[in-house]
Coordinates of C-alpha atoms in Angstrom, one line a residue:
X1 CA -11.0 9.0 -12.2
X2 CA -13.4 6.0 -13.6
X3 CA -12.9 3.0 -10.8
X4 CA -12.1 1.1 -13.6
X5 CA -8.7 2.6 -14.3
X6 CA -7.1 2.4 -10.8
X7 CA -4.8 -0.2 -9.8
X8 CA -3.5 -1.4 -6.4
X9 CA 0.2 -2.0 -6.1
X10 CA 1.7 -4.9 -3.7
X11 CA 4.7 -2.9 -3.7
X12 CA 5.7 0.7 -3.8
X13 CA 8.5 0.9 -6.0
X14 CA 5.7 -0.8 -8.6
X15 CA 4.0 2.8 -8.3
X16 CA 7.2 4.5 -8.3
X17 CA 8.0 2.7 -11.6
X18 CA 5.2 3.5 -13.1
X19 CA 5.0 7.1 -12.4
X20 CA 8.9 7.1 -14.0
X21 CA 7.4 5.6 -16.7
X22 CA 5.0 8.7 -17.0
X23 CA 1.8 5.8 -17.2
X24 CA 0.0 6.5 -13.5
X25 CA 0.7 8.3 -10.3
X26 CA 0.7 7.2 -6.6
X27 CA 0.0 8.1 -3.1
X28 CA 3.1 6.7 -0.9
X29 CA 3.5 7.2 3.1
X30 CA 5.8 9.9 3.7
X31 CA 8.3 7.2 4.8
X32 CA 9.0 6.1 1.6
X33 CA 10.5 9.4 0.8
X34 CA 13.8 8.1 1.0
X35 CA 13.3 5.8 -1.7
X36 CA 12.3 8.2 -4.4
X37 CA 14.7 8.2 -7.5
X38 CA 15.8 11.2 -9.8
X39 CA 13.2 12.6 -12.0
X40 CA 9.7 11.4 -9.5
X41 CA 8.1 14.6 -7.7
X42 CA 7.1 13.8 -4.2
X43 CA 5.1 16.4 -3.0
X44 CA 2.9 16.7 0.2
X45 CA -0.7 17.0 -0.5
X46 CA -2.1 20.2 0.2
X47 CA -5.7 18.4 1.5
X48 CA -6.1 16.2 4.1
X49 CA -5.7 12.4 2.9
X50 CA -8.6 10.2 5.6
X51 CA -7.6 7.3 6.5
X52 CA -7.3 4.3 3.7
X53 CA -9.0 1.0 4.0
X54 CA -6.3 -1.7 4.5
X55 CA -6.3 -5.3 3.8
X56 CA -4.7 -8.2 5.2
X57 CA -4.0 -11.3 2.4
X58 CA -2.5 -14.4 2.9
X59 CA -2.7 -18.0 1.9
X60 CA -5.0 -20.2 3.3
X61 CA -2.1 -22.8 3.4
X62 CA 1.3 -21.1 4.2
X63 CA 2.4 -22.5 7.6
X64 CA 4.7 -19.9 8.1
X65 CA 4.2 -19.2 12.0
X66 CA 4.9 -15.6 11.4
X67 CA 2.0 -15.0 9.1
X68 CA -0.1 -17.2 11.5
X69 CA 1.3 -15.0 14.4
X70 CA -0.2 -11.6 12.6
X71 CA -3.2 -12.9 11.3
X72 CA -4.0 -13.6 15.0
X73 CA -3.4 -10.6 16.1
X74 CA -5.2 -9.1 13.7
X75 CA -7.8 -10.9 15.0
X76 CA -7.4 -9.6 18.4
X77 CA -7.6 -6.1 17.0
X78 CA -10.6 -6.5 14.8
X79 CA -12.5 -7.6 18.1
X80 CA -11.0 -4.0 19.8
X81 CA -12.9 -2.0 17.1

């Protein structure tokens, strides 16, 4: 698949809707298996899926002290690795 025709959805059901839709497909953690609705396939790969690059985003402004909370910690982590 061209890089140019993936997308990245905030939320899951966003991928779910789309591949209702029949326009796209989407890798979901196994824990969202619940969620699935009549008429999606969910179906464990049969390769081994690495480890996916994850991102952290947040406004530089929100003073929510929860998001400042788990950006620090995230912090703490990234100084682990």
């Amino acid at each position: 698949m061209p890089l140019d025709r993936y997308q990245m959805a905030e939320h899951f059901q966003t991928g779910v809707n789309l591949t209702k839709a029949r326009v796209g497909f989407v890798f979901l953690p196994s824990s969202a298996k619940d969620f699935i609705p009549d008429g999606i396939v969910l179906r464990t790969p049969g390769f081994s899926i690495g480890p996916l690059d994850t991102f952290a985003v947040w406004s530089r402004g929100n003073v929510d002290p929860l998001v400042h909370c788990v950006v620090s910690l995230l912090k703490e982590i990234k100084k682990e690795l």
